[in-house]
Short mmCIF file of C-alpha atoms in Angstrom, two decimals:
data_model
loop_
_atom_site.label_atom_id
_atom_site.label_comp_id
_atom_site.label_asym_id
_atom_site.label_seq_id
_atom_site.Cartn_x
_atom_site.Cartn_y
_atom_site.Cartn_z
CA MET A 13 23.09 14.27 -26.70
CA LEU A 14 19.35 14.28 -27.51
CA GLU A 15 20.07 13.69 -31.18
CA GLU A 16 22.30 10.70 -30.40
CA TYR A 17 19.62 9.13 -28.22
CA VAL A 18 16.88 9.66 -30.79
CA LYS A 19 19.01 8.21 -33.61
CA SER A 20 19.70 5.03 -31.64
CA SER A 21 16.20 4.50 -30.25
CA ASP A 22 13.74 1.88 -31.48
CA PHE A 23 10.96 3.05 -29.16
CA ILE A 24 10.59 6.50 -27.61
CA TYR A 25 8.90 7.51 -24.36
CA HIS A 26 8.43 11.26 -24.23
CA LEU A 27 7.68 12.06 -20.60
CA ALA A 28 9.43 15.43 -20.28
CA GLY A 29 7.32 18.49 -19.63
CA VAL A 30 6.88 21.73 -17.74
CA ASN A 31 4.08 22.46 -15.28
CA ARG A 32 5.49 25.10 -12.94
CA PRO A 33 7.42 27.55 -15.15
CA GLU A 34 8.73 30.96 -14.19
CA ASN A 35 6.96 32.45 -17.22
CA VAL A 36 4.06 31.33 -19.41
CA GLU A 37 6.23 30.91 -22.52
CA GLU A 38 8.00 27.96 -20.89
CA PHE A 39 4.81 25.89 -21.13
CA ARG A 40 5.08 25.82 -24.90
CA GLU A 41 8.85 25.36 -24.87
CA GLY A 42 8.75 22.43 -22.46
CA ASN A 43 5.59 20.67 -23.57
CA ARG A 44 5.33 21.34 -27.30
CA ASP A 45 8.75 22.35 -28.60
CA SER A 46 10.63 19.58 -26.77
CA LEU A 47 8.56 17.01 -28.67
CA LEU A 48 9.00 18.91 -31.93
CA LYS A 49 12.79 18.60 -31.58
CA ILE A 50 12.47 14.81 -31.40
CA LEU A 51 10.14 14.66 -34.39
CA ASP A 52 12.43 16.89 -36.45
CA ILE A 53 15.38 14.59 -35.76
CA LEU A 54 13.35 11.55 -36.81
CA ARG A 55 12.25 13.27 -40.01
CA LYS A 56 15.81 14.30 -40.77
CA GLU A 57 17.04 10.73 -40.32
CA GLY A 58 14.08 9.27 -42.18
CA ARG A 59 13.26 7.07 -39.22
CA VAL A 60 9.81 5.82 -38.18
CA VAL A 61 9.73 5.03 -34.48
CA PRO A 62 6.80 4.27 -32.13
CA ILE A 63 6.32 7.08 -29.60
CA VAL A 64 4.54 7.24 -26.25
CA LEU A 65 3.50 10.72 -25.15
CA SER A 66 2.66 11.62 -21.60
CA SER A 67 -0.09 14.23 -21.87
CA SER A 68 -2.63 15.42 -19.31
CA THR A 69 -6.36 15.55 -18.73
CA GLN A 70 -5.80 19.30 -18.58
CA ALA A 71 -5.30 19.25 -22.33
CA THR A 72 -9.04 19.88 -22.53
CA LEU A 73 -8.79 23.10 -20.53
CA PRO A 74 -8.31 26.63 -21.95
CA ASN A 75 -5.17 27.48 -20.00
CA PRO A 76 -1.53 27.81 -21.13
CA TYR A 77 -0.54 24.43 -19.70
CA GLY A 78 -3.49 22.62 -21.26
CA GLU A 79 -2.99 24.34 -24.60
CA SER A 80 0.69 23.36 -24.73
CA LYS A 81 -0.21 19.74 -24.03
CA ARG A 82 -2.93 19.80 -26.68
CA GLU A 83 -0.51 21.22 -29.25
CA ALA A 84 1.99 18.46 -28.48
CA GLU A 85 -0.73 15.87 -29.07
CA ALA A 86 -1.52 17.46 -32.43
CA LEU A 87 2.14 17.38 -33.47
CA LEU A 88 2.41 13.70 -32.68
CA LYS A 89 -0.80 12.86 -34.53
CA GLU A 90 0.51 14.76 -37.54
CA TYR A 91 3.78 12.80 -37.43
CA SER A 92 1.84 9.51 -37.29
CA LYS A 93 -0.38 10.49 -40.20
CA GLU A 94 2.65 11.53 -42.21
CA THR A 95 4.86 8.48 -41.52
CA GLY A 96 2.53 5.74 -40.34
CA ALA A 97 4.33 5.59 -37.00
CA GLU A 98 2.56 3.97 -34.07
CA ILE A 99 1.77 6.52 -31.40
CA TYR A 100 0.38 6.18 -27.91
CA ILE A 101 -0.98 9.29 -26.20
CA PHE A 102 -1.89 9.14 -22.53
CA ARG A 103 -3.97 11.86 -20.91
CA PHE A 104 -2.99 11.25 -17.32
CA PRO A 105 -4.96 12.64 -14.38
CA GLY A 106 -3.11 13.46 -11.15
CA LEU A 107 -0.47 10.81 -10.49
CA PHE A 108 0.37 9.67 -6.97
CA GLY A 109 2.95 7.32 -5.50
CA LYS A 110 6.35 7.22 -3.85
CA TRP A 111 9.04 9.79 -4.69
CA CYS A 112 6.61 12.44 -5.87
CA ARG A 113 7.77 15.92 -4.84
CA PRO A 114 5.63 17.53 -2.10
CA ASN A 115 4.59 21.18 -2.16
CA TYR A 116 4.88 21.24 -5.93
CA ASN A 117 2.03 20.07 -8.14
CA SER A 118 0.66 16.98 -6.36
CA VAL A 119 -1.90 17.39 -3.60
CA VAL A 120 -1.41 13.75 -2.59
CA ALA A 121 2.35 14.21 -2.16
CA THR A 122 1.83 17.43 -0.21
CA PHE A 123 -0.85 15.93 2.05
CA CYS A 124 1.25 12.81 2.66
CA TYR A 125 4.34 14.82 3.52
CA ASN A 126 2.47 17.20 5.82
CA THR A 127 0.61 14.42 7.61
CA ALA A 128 3.76 12.35 8.12
CA ASN A 129 5.50 15.44 9.53
CA ASN A 130 2.54 16.61 11.65
CA ILE A 131 2.06 19.76 9.57
CA PRO A 132 -1.59 20.95 9.50
CA LEU A 133 -3.40 20.41 6.20
CA ARG A 134 -4.95 23.40 4.52
CA ILE A 135 -8.14 22.57 2.62
CA ASP A 136 -10.05 25.46 1.07
CA THR A 137 -12.58 23.31 -0.83
CA PRO A 138 -12.98 20.09 1.19
CA GLU A 139 -15.67 18.58 -1.07
CA LYS A 140 -13.70 19.12 -4.27
CA GLU A 141 -13.09 15.79 -5.99
CA ILE A 142 -9.86 15.01 -7.80
CA PRO A 143 -9.12 12.23 -10.33
CA LEU A 144 -6.07 10.13 -9.53
CA LEU A 145 -3.95 7.39 -11.07
CA TYR A 146 -1.33 5.36 -9.19
CA VAL A 147 2.12 5.75 -10.70
CA ASP A 148 2.77 2.00 -10.92
CA ASP A 149 -0.44 1.59 -12.93
CA ALA A 150 0.68 4.39 -15.25
CA VAL A 151 4.08 2.75 -15.75
CA LYS A 152 2.47 -0.65 -16.39
CA ALA A 153 0.20 0.84 -19.06
CA MET A 154 3.09 2.63 -20.75
CA LEU A 155 5.32 -0.45 -20.76
CA GLY A 156 2.46 -2.41 -22.31
CA CYS A 157 2.71 -0.25 -25.40
CA ILE A 158 5.98 -1.91 -26.36
CA ASN A 159 4.05 -5.14 -26.87
CA LYS A 160 1.15 -3.28 -28.46
CA ASP A 161 -0.90 -4.10 -25.40
CA ALA A 162 -2.96 -0.93 -25.21
CA GLU A 163 -6.62 -0.06 -24.78
CA TYR A 164 -8.08 3.15 -26.18
CA ASP A 165 -10.97 5.36 -25.21
CA GLU A 166 -13.51 6.68 -27.71
CA ASP A 167 -11.28 9.66 -28.50
CA GLY A 168 -8.24 7.54 -29.33
CA PHE A 169 -6.25 8.12 -26.15
CA VAL A 170 -4.60 5.18 -24.43
CA LEU A 171 -6.24 4.15 -21.20
CA ALA A 172 -4.37 3.66 -17.93
CA ALA A 173 -6.43 2.13 -15.17
CA PRO A 174 -7.77 1.91 -12.58
CA ARG A 175 -8.54 5.54 -11.93
CA TYR A 176 -9.85 6.87 -8.66
CA THR A 177 -11.88 9.90 -7.66
CA VAL A 178 -11.61 11.17 -4.10
CA SER A 179 -12.62 14.36 -2.32
CA LEU A 180 -9.96 16.42 -0.58
CA SER A 181 -11.71 15.87 2.75
CA LYS A 182 -11.73 12.10 2.27
CA LEU A 183 -8.08 12.14 1.21
CA ALA A 184 -7.14 14.08 4.35
CA SER A 185 -9.26 11.79 6.53
CA LEU A 186 -7.58 8.66 5.20
CA LEU A 187 -4.10 10.07 5.73
CA CYS A 188 -4.92 11.08 9.31
CA GLU A 189 -6.19 7.55 9.91
CA PHE A 190 -2.90 6.18 8.59
CA ARG A 191 -0.97 8.42 10.98
CA ASP A 192 -3.09 7.30 13.95
CA THR A 193 -2.87 3.57 13.19
CA ARG A 194 0.37 3.25 15.09
CA GLU A 195 -1.10 4.40 18.39
CA LYS A 196 -4.12 2.12 17.87
CA LEU A 197 -2.00 -0.77 16.54
CA GLN A 198 -4.24 -0.85 13.49
CA VAL A 199 -3.60 -1.31 9.78
CA PRO A 200 -5.66 0.09 6.90
CA LEU A 201 -8.21 -1.98 5.01
CA THR A 202 -5.83 -3.09 2.30
CA GLY A 203 -8.61 -4.95 0.50
CA ASP A 204 -9.63 -1.55 -0.85
CA ASP A 205 -7.37 -0.94 -3.84
CA PHE A 206 -7.09 2.83 -3.48
CA THR A 207 -6.51 2.70 0.28
CA ARG A 208 -3.75 0.12 -0.16
CA LYS A 209 -1.92 2.23 -2.74
CA LEU A 210 -2.40 5.45 -0.78
CA TYR A 211 -1.03 3.83 2.38
CA ALA A 212 2.05 2.63 0.48
CA THR A 213 2.49 6.20 -0.75
CA TYR A 214 2.05 7.68 2.72
CA LEU A 215 4.71 5.42 4.27
CA SER A 216 7.27 6.63 1.72
CA TYR A 217 7.03 10.12 3.23
CA LEU A 218 7.95 9.11 6.78
CA LYS A 219 11.11 10.66 8.15
CA LYS A 220 14.12 8.32 8.14
CA ASP A 221 14.15 8.19 11.94
CA ASP A 222 10.41 7.54 12.14
CA PHE A 223 10.12 4.10 10.54
CA SER A 224 9.63 2.29 13.88
CA TYR A 225 7.24 2.73 16.77
CA PRO A 226 7.14 1.17 20.27
CA LEU A 227 4.86 -1.60 21.48
CA THR A 228 3.56 -2.35 24.97
CA THR A 229 4.81 -5.61 26.46
CA HIS A 230 2.99 -7.27 29.37
CA SER A 231 5.46 -9.36 31.39
CA ASP A 232 5.41 -11.61 34.45
CA VAL A 233 7.42 -14.58 35.75
CA ARG A 234 5.90 -16.79 33.06
CA GLY A 235 7.12 -14.67 30.16
CA SER A 236 5.54 -11.89 28.12
CA PHE A 237 2.73 -11.00 25.74
CA THR A 238 3.02 -8.24 23.13
CA GLU A 239 0.21 -7.18 20.86
CA ILE A 240 1.40 -6.09 17.40
CA ILE A 241 -1.65 -5.40 15.23
CA ARG A 242 -5.35 -4.85 15.89
CA THR A 243 -7.82 -4.80 13.02
CA PRO A 244 -11.52 -3.87 12.99
CA ASP A 245 -12.52 -6.97 11.04
CA ARG A 246 -9.60 -9.44 11.03
CA GLY A 247 -8.79 -9.83 14.72
CA GLN A 248 -5.46 -9.16 16.38
CA PHE A 249 -1.89 -10.43 16.09
CA SER A 250 0.55 -10.84 18.95
CA VAL A 251 3.78 -12.47 20.12
CA ASN A 252 3.82 -14.65 23.24
CA ILE A 253 7.05 -15.63 25.00
CA SER A 254 6.96 -18.52 27.47
CA LYS A 255 9.78 -19.15 29.93
CA PRO A 256 11.26 -22.68 30.13
CA HIS A 257 8.85 -25.33 31.47
CA ILE A 258 6.05 -22.78 31.94
CA THR A 259 2.43 -23.54 31.02
CA LYS A 260 0.13 -20.77 29.86
CA GLY A 261 -3.56 -20.77 29.11
CA ASN A 262 -6.02 -23.21 30.69
CA HIS A 263 -9.08 -21.39 29.42
CA TRP A 264 -11.69 -21.69 26.69
CA HIS A 265 -13.90 -19.46 24.53
CA HIS A 266 -17.49 -19.54 23.25
CA THR A 267 -16.88 -17.74 19.95
CA LYS A 268 -13.34 -16.37 19.96
CA ASN A 269 -10.89 -18.60 18.10
CA GLU A 270 -7.13 -18.48 17.75
CA LYS A 271 -4.20 -19.73 15.70
CA PHE A 272 -0.84 -20.54 17.32
CA CYS A 273 2.49 -20.87 15.53
CA VAL A 274 5.67 -21.59 17.52
CA VAL A 275 8.59 -19.90 15.76
CA SER A 276 11.34 -20.60 18.30
CA GLY A 277 11.75 -23.26 20.96
CA LYS A 278 9.64 -26.36 21.50
CA GLY A 279 6.48 -27.16 23.38
CA VAL A 280 3.13 -28.87 23.46
CA ILE A 281 -0.37 -27.51 22.92
CA ARG A 282 -3.09 -29.41 24.77
CA PHE A 283 -6.85 -29.36 24.18
CA ARG A 284 -9.87 -30.80 25.90
CA ASN A 285 -13.51 -30.46 24.91
CA ILE A 286 -15.13 -29.03 28.04
CA HIS A 287 -17.69 -31.85 27.89
CA SER A 288 -15.03 -34.57 27.64
CA ASP A 289 -12.09 -35.96 29.63
CA GLU A 290 -9.99 -36.71 26.55
CA VAL A 291 -6.86 -34.55 26.26
CA ILE A 292 -5.43 -33.96 22.76
CA GLU A 293 -1.75 -33.01 22.36
CA TYR A 294 0.10 -31.29 19.52
CA PHE A 295 3.88 -31.15 19.90
CA VAL A 296 5.23 -28.01 18.23
CA SER A 297 8.66 -26.59 17.44
CA GLY A 298 10.28 -23.66 15.71
CA ASP A 299 12.28 -26.23 13.75
CA LYS A 300 9.09 -27.30 11.97
CA MET A 301 6.69 -24.40 11.99
CA GLU A 302 3.00 -25.17 11.66
CA VAL A 303 -0.25 -23.44 12.54
CA VAL A 304 -2.47 -24.99 15.20
CA ASP A 305 -6.11 -23.90 15.29
CA ILE A 306 -7.59 -23.38 18.73
CA PRO A 307 -11.26 -24.41 18.45
CA THR A 308 -14.09 -22.92 20.47
CA GLY A 309 -15.49 -25.00 23.30
CA TYR A 310 -12.07 -26.56 23.99
CA THR A 311 -10.06 -25.53 27.02
CA HIS A 312 -6.42 -25.30 25.99
CA ASN A 313 -2.92 -24.49 27.15
CA ILE A 314 0.61 -24.32 25.79
CA GLU A 315 3.66 -25.60 27.69
CA ASN A 316 7.31 -24.81 26.99
CA LEU A 317 9.15 -28.15 27.01
CA GLY A 318 12.58 -26.68 26.34
CA ASP A 319 15.31 -24.97 28.35
CA THR A 320 15.09 -21.69 26.41
CA ASP A 321 12.32 -19.19 25.80
CA MET A 322 9.58 -20.40 23.46
CA VAL A 323 8.25 -17.77 21.05
CA THR A 324 4.72 -18.17 19.69
CA PHE A 325 3.02 -16.05 17.07
CA MET A 326 -0.70 -15.80 17.86
CA TRP A 327 -3.72 -14.65 15.92
CA CYS A 328 -7.10 -14.13 17.58
CA SER A 329 -10.35 -13.66 15.67
CA GLU A 330 -11.44 -10.79 17.93
CA THR A 331 -9.62 -7.86 19.44
CA PHE A 332 -9.61 -8.08 23.22
CA ASP A 333 -12.61 -6.46 24.90
CA PRO A 334 -12.16 -6.32 28.70
CA ASP A 335 -15.92 -5.87 29.18
CA HIS A 336 -16.67 -9.01 27.13
CA PRO A 337 -13.51 -11.12 27.17
CA ASP A 338 -15.18 -14.44 26.20
CA THR A 339 -12.47 -16.23 28.23
CA TYR A 340 -13.28 -18.84 30.91
CA PHE A 341 -10.73 -20.48 33.17
CA LEU A 342 -10.68 -24.28 33.14
CA GLU A 343 -7.76 -26.66 33.60
CA VAL A 344 -7.03 -28.88 30.61
CA ALA A 345 -6.01 -31.69 32.99
CA ASP A 346 -6.40 -31.84 36.75
CA GLU A 347 -2.71 -32.56 37.35
CA GLN A 348 -1.59 -29.40 35.53
CA ASN A 349 -1.13 -26.04 37.27
#
């Protein structure tokens, strides 16, 4: 089967390898000899084919695994020198991402799995730093080789970037924060590239019956209000349901500002500058969704004009602080209750 594949291939990715063998000899068999079989077939057929080799940063280390990887690199370089074939050798650091096997050879996979399943993390050297590469970035770099889109380091190895360095204690801390975000209704700072990719990885280790989590809904005769997400620097997001012909609001803020978007039903949003008698109206509907900014210094309300519940998605620039609510009651118009 291997020979048939090699004979019909125009570009070869050699990603196979051994890192947890039952005996030391398997390192050489899996990492060096498996590549040699491919090269021997190519030589026999007189074929010159570009080859990508997945090696490891451990190829610089004096251990059986590193030595077997280093020997594979040497074989491929020899083949290139002999035939003129294009070769691409990657020395990958620790890879992380979805579908990686926990409790095997990836600390990220193991920590993600344990955290998602509430298994205590064991850290013997908390300040130890580990180099990491996200699997999608590795795949992107490897696929680029087909189009000869590759960058090399000073030693001739193909670069895959970006790479990250994180201590075990920081890794554990981030994962625990991810686990606790549900209770706090928070989300990670996804503007940080590593945190965004690590969070995506963490979610892939949740149990199949643990994808959802409950929210607290505050209800009264007027409808309900449910907070969905709170962020430390981007405010909070919530869903507001208004019963038919109900008016909510009639308050204003000094600094806090909001955005309203009606996604179901129809209604009207009214504003009035607290120093003016002029009332401004915006008629809104789920049939034509739009965002309405709620400016500071304007008292405002929202009235359901329909005969069904009106659903409004709301964003507020600040998370609610009961000690400093920055909310002041004031009717938009005297005739409204």
